[in-house]
PDB file of C-alpha atoms and ligand atoms in Angstrom:
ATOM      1  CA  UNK Q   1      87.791 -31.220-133.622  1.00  0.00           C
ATOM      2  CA  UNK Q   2      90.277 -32.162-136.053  1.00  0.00           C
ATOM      3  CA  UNK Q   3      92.978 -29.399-133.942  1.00  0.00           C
ATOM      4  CA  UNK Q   4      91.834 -31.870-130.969  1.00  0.00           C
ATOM      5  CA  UNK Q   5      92.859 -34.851-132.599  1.00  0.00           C
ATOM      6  CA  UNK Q   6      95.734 -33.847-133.786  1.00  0.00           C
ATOM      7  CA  UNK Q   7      96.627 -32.758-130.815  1.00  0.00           C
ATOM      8  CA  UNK Q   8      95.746 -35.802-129.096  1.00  0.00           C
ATOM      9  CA  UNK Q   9      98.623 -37.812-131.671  1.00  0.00           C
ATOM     10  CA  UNK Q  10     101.263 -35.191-131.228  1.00  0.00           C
ATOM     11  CA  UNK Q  11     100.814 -35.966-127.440  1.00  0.00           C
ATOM     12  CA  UNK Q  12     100.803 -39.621-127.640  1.00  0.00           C
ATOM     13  CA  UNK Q  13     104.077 -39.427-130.715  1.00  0.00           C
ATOM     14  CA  UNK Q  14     105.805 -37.499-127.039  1.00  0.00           C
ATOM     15  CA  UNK Q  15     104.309 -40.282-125.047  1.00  0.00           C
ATOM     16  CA  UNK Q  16     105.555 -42.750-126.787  1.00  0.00           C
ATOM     17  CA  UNK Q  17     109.089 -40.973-127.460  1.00  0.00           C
ATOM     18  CA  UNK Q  18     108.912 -40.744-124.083  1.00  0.00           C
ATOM     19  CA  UNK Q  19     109.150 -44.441-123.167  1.00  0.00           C
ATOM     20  CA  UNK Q  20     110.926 -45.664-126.048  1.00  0.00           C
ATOM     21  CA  UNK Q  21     114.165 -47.691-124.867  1.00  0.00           C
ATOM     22  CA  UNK Q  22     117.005 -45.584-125.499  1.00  0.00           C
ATOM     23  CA  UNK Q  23     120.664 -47.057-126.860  1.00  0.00           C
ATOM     24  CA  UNK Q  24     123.984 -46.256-125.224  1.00  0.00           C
ATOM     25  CA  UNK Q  25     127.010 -47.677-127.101  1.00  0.00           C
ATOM     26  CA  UNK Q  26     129.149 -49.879-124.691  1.00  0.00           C
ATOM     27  CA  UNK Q  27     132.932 -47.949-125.049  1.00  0.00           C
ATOM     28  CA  UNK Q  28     131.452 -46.068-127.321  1.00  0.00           C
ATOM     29  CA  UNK Q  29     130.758 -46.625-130.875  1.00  0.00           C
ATOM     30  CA  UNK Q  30     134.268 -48.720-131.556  1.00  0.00           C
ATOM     31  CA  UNK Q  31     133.307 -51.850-134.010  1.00  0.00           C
ATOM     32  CA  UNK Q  32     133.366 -49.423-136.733  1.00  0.00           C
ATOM     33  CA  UNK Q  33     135.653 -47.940-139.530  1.00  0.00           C
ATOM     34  CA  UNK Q  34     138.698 -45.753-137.804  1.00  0.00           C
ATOM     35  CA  UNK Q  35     137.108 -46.671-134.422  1.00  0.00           C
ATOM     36  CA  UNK Q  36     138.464 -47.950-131.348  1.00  0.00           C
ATOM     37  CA  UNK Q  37     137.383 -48.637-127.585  1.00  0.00           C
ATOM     38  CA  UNK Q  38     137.185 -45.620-125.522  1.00  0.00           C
ATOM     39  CA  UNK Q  39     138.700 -43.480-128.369  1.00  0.00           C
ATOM     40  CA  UNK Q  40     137.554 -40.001-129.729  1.00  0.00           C
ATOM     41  CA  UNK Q  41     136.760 -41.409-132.805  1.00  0.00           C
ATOM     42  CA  UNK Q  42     134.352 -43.775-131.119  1.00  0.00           C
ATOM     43  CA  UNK Q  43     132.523 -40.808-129.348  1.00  0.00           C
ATOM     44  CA  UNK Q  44     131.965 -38.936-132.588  1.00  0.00           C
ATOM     45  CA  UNK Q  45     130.812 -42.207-134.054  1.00  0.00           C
ATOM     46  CA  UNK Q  46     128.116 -42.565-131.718  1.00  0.00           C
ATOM     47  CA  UNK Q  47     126.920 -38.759-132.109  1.00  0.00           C
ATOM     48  CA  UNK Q  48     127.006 -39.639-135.942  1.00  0.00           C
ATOM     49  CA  UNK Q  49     124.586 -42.732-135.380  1.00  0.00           C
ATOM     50  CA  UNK Q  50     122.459 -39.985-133.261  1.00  0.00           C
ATOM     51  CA  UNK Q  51     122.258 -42.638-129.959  1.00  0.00           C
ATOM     52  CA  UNK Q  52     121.187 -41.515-126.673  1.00  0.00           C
ATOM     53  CA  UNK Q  53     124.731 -41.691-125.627  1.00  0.00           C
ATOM     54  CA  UNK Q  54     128.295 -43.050-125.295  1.00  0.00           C
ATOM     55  CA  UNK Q  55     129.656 -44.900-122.291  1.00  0.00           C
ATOM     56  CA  UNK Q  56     133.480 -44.900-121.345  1.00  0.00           C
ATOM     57  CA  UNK Q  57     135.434 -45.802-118.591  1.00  0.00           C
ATOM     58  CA  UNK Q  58     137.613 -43.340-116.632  1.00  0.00           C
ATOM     59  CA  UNK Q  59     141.148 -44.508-114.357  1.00  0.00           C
ATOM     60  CA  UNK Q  60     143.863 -42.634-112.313  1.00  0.00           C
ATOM     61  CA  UNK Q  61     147.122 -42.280-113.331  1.00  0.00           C
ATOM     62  CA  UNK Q  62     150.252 -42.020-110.762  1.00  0.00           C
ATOM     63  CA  UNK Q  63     150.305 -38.129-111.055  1.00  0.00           C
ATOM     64  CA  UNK Q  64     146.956 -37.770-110.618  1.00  0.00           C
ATOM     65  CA  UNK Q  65     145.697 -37.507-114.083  1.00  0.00           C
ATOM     66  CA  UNK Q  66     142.230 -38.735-115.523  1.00  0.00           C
ATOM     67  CA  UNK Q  67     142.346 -40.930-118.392  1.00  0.00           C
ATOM     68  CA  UNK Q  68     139.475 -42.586-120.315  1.00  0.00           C
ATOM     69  CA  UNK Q  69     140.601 -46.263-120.640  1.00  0.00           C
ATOM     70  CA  UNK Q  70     138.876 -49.832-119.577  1.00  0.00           C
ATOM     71  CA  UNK Q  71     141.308 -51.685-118.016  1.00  0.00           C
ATOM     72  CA  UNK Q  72     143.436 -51.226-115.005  1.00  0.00           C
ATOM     73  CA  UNK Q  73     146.347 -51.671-117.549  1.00  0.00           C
ATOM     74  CA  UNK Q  74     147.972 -50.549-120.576  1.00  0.00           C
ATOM     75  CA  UNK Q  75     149.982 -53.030-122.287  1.00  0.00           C
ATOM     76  CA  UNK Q  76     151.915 -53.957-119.549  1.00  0.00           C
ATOM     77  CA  UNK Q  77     151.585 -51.080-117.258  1.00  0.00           C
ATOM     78  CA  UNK Q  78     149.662 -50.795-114.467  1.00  0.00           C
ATOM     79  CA  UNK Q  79     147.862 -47.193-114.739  1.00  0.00           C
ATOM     80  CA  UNK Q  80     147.914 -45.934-111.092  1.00  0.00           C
ATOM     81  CA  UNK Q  81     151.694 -47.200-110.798  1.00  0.00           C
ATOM     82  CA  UNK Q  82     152.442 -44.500-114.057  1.00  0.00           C
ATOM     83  CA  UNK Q  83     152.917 -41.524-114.961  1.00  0.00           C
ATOM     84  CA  UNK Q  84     150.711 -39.927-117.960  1.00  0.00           C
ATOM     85  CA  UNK Q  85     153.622 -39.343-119.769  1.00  0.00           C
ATOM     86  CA  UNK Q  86     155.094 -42.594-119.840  1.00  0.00           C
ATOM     87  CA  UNK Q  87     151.303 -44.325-120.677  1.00  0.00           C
ATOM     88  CA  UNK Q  88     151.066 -42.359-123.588  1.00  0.00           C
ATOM     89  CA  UNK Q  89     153.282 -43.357-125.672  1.00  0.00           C
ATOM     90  CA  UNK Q  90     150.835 -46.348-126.001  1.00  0.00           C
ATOM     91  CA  UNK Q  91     148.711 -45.381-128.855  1.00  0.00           C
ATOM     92  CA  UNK Q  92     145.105 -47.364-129.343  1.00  0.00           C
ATOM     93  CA  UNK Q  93     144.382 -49.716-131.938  1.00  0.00           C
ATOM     94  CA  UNK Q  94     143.321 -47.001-134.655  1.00  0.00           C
ATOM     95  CA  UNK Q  95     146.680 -44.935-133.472  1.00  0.00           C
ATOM     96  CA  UNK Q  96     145.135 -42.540-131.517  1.00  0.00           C
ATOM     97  CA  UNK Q  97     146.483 -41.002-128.563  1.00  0.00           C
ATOM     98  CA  UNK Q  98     144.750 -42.382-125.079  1.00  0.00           C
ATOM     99  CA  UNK Q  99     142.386 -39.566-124.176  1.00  0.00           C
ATOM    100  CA  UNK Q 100     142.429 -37.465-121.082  1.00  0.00           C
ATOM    101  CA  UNK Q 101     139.078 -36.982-119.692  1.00  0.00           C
ATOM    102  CA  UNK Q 102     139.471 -33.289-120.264  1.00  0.00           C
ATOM    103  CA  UNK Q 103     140.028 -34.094-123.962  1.00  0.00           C
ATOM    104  CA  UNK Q 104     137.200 -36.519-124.091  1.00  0.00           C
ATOM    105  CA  UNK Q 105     134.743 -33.992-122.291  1.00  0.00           C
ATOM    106  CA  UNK Q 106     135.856 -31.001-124.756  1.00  0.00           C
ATOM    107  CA  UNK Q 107     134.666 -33.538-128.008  1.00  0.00           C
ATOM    108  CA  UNK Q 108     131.516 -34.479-126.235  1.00  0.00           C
ATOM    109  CA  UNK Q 109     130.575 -30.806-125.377  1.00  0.00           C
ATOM    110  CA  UNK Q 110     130.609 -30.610-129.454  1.00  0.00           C
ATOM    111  CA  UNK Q 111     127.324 -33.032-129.843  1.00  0.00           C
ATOM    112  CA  UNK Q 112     125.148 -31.587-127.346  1.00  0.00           C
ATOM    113  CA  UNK Q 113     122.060 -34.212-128.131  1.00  0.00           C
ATOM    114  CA  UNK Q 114     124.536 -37.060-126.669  1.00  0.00           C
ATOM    115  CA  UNK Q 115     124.581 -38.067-123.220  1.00  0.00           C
ATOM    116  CA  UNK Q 116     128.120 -39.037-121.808  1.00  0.00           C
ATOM    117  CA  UNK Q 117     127.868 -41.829-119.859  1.00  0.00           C
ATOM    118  CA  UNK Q 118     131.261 -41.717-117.530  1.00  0.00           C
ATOM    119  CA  UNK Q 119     132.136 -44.896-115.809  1.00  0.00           C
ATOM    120  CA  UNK Q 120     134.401 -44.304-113.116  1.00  0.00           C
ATOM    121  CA  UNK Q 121     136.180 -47.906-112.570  1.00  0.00           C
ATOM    122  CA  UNK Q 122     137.285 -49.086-108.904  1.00  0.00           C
ATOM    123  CA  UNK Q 123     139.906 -48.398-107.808  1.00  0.00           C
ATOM    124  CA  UNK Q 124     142.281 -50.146-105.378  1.00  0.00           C
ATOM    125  CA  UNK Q 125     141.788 -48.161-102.335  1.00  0.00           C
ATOM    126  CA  UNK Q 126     139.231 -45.696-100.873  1.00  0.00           C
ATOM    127  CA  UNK Q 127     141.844 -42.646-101.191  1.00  0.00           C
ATOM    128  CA  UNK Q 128     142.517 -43.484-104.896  1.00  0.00           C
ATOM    129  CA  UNK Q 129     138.256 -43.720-105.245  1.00  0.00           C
ATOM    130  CA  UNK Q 130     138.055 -40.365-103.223  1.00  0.00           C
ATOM    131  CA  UNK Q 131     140.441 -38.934-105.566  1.00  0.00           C
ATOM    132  CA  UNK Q 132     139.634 -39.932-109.008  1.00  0.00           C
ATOM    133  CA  UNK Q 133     135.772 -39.363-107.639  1.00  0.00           C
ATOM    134  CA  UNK Q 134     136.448 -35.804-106.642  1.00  0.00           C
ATOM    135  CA  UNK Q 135     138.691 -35.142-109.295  1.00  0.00           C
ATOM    136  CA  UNK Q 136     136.433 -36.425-112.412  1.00  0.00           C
ATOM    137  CA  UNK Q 137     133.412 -34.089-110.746  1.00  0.00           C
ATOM    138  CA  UNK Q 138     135.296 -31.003-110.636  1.00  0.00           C
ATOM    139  CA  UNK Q 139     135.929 -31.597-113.929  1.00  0.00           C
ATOM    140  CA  UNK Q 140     132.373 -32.180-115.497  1.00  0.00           C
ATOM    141  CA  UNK Q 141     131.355 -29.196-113.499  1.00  0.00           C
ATOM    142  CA  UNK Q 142     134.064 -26.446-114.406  1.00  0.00           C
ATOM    143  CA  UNK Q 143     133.268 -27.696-118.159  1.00  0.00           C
ATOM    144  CA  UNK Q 144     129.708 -27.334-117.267  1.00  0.00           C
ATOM    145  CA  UNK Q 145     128.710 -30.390-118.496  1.00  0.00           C
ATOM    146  CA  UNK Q 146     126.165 -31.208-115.423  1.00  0.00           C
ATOM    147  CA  UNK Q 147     123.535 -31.843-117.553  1.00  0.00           C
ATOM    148  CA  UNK Q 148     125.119 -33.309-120.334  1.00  0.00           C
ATOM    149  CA  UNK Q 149     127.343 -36.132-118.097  1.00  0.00           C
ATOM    150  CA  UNK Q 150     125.748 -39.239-116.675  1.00  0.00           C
ATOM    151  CA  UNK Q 151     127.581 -41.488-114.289  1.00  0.00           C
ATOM    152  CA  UNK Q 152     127.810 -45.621-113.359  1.00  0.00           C
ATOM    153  CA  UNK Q 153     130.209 -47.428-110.942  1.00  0.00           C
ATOM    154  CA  UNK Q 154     130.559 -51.242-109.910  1.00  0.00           C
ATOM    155  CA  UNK Q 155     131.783 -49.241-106.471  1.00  0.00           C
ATOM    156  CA  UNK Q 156     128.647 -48.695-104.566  1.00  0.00           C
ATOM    157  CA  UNK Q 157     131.745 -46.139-102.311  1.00  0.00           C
ATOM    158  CA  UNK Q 158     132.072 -44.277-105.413  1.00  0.00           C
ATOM    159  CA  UNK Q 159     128.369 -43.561-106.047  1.00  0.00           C
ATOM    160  CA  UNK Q 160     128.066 -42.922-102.817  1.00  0.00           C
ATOM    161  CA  UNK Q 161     130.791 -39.968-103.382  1.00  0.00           C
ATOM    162  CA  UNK Q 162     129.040 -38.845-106.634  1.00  0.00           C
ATOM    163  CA  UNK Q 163     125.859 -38.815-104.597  1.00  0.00           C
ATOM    164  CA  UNK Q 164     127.074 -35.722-102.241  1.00  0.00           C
ATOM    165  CA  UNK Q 165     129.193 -34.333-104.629  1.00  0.00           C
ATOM    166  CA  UNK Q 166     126.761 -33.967-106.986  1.00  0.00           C
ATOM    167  CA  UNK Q 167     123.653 -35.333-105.851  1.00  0.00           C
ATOM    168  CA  UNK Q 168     121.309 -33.344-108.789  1.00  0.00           C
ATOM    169  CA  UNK Q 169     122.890 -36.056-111.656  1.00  0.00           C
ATOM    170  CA  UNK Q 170     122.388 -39.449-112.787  1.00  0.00           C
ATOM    171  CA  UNK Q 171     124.210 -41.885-110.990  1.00  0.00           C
ATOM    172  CA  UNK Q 172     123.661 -45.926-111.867  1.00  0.00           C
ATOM    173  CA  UNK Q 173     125.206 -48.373-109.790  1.00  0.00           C
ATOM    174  CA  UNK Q 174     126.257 -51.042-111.793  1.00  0.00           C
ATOM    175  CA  UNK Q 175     127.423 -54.493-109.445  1.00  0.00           C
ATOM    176  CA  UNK Q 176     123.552 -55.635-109.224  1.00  0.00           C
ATOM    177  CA  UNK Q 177     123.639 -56.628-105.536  1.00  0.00           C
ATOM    178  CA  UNK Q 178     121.718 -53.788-104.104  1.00  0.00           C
ATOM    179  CA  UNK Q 179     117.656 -53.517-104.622  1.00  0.00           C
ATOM    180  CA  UNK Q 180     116.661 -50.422-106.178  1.00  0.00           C
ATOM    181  CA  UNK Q 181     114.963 -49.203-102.954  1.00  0.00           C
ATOM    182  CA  UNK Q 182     117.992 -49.690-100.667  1.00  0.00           C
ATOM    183  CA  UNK Q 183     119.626 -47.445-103.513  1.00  0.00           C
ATOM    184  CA  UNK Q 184     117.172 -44.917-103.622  1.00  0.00           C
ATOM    185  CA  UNK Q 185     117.653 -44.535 -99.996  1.00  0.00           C
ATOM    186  CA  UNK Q 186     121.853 -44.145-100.654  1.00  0.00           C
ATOM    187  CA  UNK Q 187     121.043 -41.331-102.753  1.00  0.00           C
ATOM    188  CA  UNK Q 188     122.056 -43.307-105.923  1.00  0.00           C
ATOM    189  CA  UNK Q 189     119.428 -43.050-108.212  1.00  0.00           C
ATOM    190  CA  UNK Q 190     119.175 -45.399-111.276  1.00  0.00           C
ATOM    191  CA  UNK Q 191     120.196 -49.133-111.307  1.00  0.00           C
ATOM    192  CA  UNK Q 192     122.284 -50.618-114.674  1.00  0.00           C
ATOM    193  CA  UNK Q 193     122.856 -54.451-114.045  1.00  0.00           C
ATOM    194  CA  UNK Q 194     123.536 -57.409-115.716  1.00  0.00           C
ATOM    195  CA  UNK Q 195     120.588 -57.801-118.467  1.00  0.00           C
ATOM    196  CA  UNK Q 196     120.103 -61.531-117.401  1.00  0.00           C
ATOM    197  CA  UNK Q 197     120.160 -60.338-113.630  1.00  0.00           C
ATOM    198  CA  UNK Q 198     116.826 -58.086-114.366  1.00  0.00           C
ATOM    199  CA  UNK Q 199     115.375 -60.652-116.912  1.00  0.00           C
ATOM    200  CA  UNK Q 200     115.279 -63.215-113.761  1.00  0.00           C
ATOM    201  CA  UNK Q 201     114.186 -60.626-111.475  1.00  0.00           C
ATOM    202  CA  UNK Q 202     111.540 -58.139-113.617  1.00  0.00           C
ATOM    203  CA  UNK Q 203     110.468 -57.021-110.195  1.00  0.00           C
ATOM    204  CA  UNK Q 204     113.256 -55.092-109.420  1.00  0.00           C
ATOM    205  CA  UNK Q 205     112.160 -52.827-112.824  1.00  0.00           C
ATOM    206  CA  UNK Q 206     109.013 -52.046-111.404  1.00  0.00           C
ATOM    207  CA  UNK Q 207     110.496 -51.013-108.018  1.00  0.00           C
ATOM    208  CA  UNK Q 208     113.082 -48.940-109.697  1.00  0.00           C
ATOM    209  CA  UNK Q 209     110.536 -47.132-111.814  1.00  0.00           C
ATOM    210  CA  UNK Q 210     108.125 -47.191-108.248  1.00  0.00           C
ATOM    211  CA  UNK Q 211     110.676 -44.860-107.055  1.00  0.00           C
ATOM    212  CA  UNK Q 212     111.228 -42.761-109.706  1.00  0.00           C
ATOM    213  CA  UNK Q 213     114.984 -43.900-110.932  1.00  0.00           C
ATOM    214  CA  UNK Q 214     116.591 -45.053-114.910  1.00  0.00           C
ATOM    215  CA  UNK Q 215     117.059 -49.080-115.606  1.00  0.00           C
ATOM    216  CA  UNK Q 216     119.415 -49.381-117.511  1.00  0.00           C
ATOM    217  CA  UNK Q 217     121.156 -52.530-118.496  1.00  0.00           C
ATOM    218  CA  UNK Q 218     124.960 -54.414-119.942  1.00  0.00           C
ATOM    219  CA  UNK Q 219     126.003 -55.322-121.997  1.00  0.00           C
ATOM    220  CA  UNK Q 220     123.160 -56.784-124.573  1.00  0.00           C
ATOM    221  CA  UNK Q 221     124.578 -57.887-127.820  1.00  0.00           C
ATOM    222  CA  UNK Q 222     122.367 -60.193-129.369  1.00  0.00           C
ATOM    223  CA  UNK Q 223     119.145 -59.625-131.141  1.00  0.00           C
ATOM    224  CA  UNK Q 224     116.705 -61.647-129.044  1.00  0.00           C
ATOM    225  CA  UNK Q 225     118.149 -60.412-125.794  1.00  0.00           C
ATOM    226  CA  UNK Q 226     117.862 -56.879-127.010  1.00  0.00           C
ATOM    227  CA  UNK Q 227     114.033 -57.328-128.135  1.00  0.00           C
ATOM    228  CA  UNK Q 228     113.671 -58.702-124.719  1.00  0.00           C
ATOM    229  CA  UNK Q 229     114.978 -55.911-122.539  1.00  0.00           C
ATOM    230  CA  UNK Q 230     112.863 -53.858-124.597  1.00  0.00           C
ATOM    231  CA  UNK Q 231     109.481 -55.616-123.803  1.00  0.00           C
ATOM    232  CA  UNK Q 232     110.698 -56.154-120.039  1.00  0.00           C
ATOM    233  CA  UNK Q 233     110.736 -51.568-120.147  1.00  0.00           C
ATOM    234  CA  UNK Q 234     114.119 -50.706-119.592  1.00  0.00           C
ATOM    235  CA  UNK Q 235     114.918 -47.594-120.083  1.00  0.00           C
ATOM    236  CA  UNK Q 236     118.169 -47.816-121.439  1.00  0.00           C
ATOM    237  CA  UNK Q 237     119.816 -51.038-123.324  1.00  0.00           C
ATOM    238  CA  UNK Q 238     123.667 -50.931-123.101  1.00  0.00           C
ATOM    239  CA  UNK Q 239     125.585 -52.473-126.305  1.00  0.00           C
ATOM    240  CA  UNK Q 240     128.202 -52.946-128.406  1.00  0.00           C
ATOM    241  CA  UNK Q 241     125.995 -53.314-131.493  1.00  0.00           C
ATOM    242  CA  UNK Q 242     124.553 -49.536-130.913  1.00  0.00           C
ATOM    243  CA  UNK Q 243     122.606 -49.503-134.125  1.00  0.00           C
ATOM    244  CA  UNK Q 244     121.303 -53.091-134.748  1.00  0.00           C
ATOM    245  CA  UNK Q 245     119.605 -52.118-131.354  1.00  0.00           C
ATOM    246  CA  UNK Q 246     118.605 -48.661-132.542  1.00  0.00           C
ATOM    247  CA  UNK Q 247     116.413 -50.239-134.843  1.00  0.00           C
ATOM    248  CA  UNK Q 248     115.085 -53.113-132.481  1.00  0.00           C
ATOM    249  CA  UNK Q 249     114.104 -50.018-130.427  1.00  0.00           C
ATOM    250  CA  UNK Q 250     112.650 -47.731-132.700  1.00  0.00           C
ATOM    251  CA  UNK Q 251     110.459 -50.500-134.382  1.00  0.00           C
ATOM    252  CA  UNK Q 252     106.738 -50.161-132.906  1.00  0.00           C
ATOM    253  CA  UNK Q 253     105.777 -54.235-133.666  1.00  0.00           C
TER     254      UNK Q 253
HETATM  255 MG1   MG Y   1     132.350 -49.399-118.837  1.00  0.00          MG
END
């Protein structure tokens, strides 16, 4: 009896693992000592803090080269108008170099228990998309990283892409003007919107979960609003304040 029971808690403690909203650091974890946006350091930091994973943003350079950076723009260079070469000499704010995706990929295979969210940005035109798309794939796969690599894009062409490329992975779609069920149907399967988007429309939740896909959510900063997204079942909470919302998350009341 008492084997049964203790059983029946160990199941439940998985259960409840299970459902627990998980915590992605927005950029990774940058508003930190040493850290930075979309640097190494802030990938490390987030494996440190032991989050479900880190989120960056990927671009393409003039010569074809991946980089991990947020905007369309560095300083006061437009990324797909230069070369690699002549980017880099921008260092980010903690003096790092800007990343490659190949670099960034080779630190993340280091903390296995961290999922690497990979935002590929839009890009100006559907042969740039195609590229970086097909590119950035070929990547994740000759690193073998399948498993490890989850991806979101505001372009519902990109997911598309990602969706035959590599239809087995997470994809999110991330612009919140699709229902979950038109997505499912795309072969995009999770949904990461605007937190106040699902907190007016809870609905859309249940019909994501209905058909078996992730909710996740950005970019939720502030206490309340994390507690919130929590109660509403989202899988995922997206933030820059990874573990403030670690411990929202973790806390059974
Ligand atoms: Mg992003």
């Amino acid at each position: 009896m008492k084997k049964i029971l203790l059983m029946c808690a160990f199941s439940a403690a998985i259960l409840s693992a299970e459902a627990q909203t998980k915590v992605i650091a927005h950029r990774g974890f940058w508003n930190t000592e040493n850290s930075a946006q979309n640097s190494i350091t802030s990938l490390k930091k987030a494996a440190e803090a032991k989050l479900y994973g880190s989120e960056f943003d990927v671009q393409l350079t003039k010569d074809g080269i991946v980089i991990v950076n947020h905007d369309d723009t560095i300083a006061d260079l437009t990324i797909s108008e230069n070369t690699f070469d002549r980017l880099s000499q921008h260092k980010l704010k903690n003096g790092e170099t800007i990343p490659t995706l190949e670099e960034y990929l080779d630190e993340g295979k280091k903390h296995k228990e961290l999922k690497l969210i990979l935002e590929i940005k839009p890009h100006k035109t559907e042969e740039q998309e195609k590229e970086i798309t097909e590119k950035t794939v070929r990547i994740v796969k000759e690193k073998k990283l399948e498993n490890q690599v989850e991806y979101i894009s505001f372009s519902k062409n990109i997911c598309q892409t990602l969706a035959k490329l590599t239809p087995e992975s997470n994809i999110s779609y991330l612009m919140g003007d699709i229902s979950p069920k038109e997505l499912k149907n795309m072969g995009i399967n999770g949904i990461d919107y605007y937190f106040r988007l699902l907190g007016n429309k809870p609905e859309w939740i249940k019909e994501a979960h209905d058909n078996n896909m992730k909710v996740n959510v950005w970019t939720v900063n502030k206490k309340e609003d994390i507690k919130e997204m929590k109660n509403l079942g989202t899988d995922f909470i997206t933030t820059d304040n990874p573990l403030e919302a670690k411990q929202i998350c973790e806390d059974n009341n």
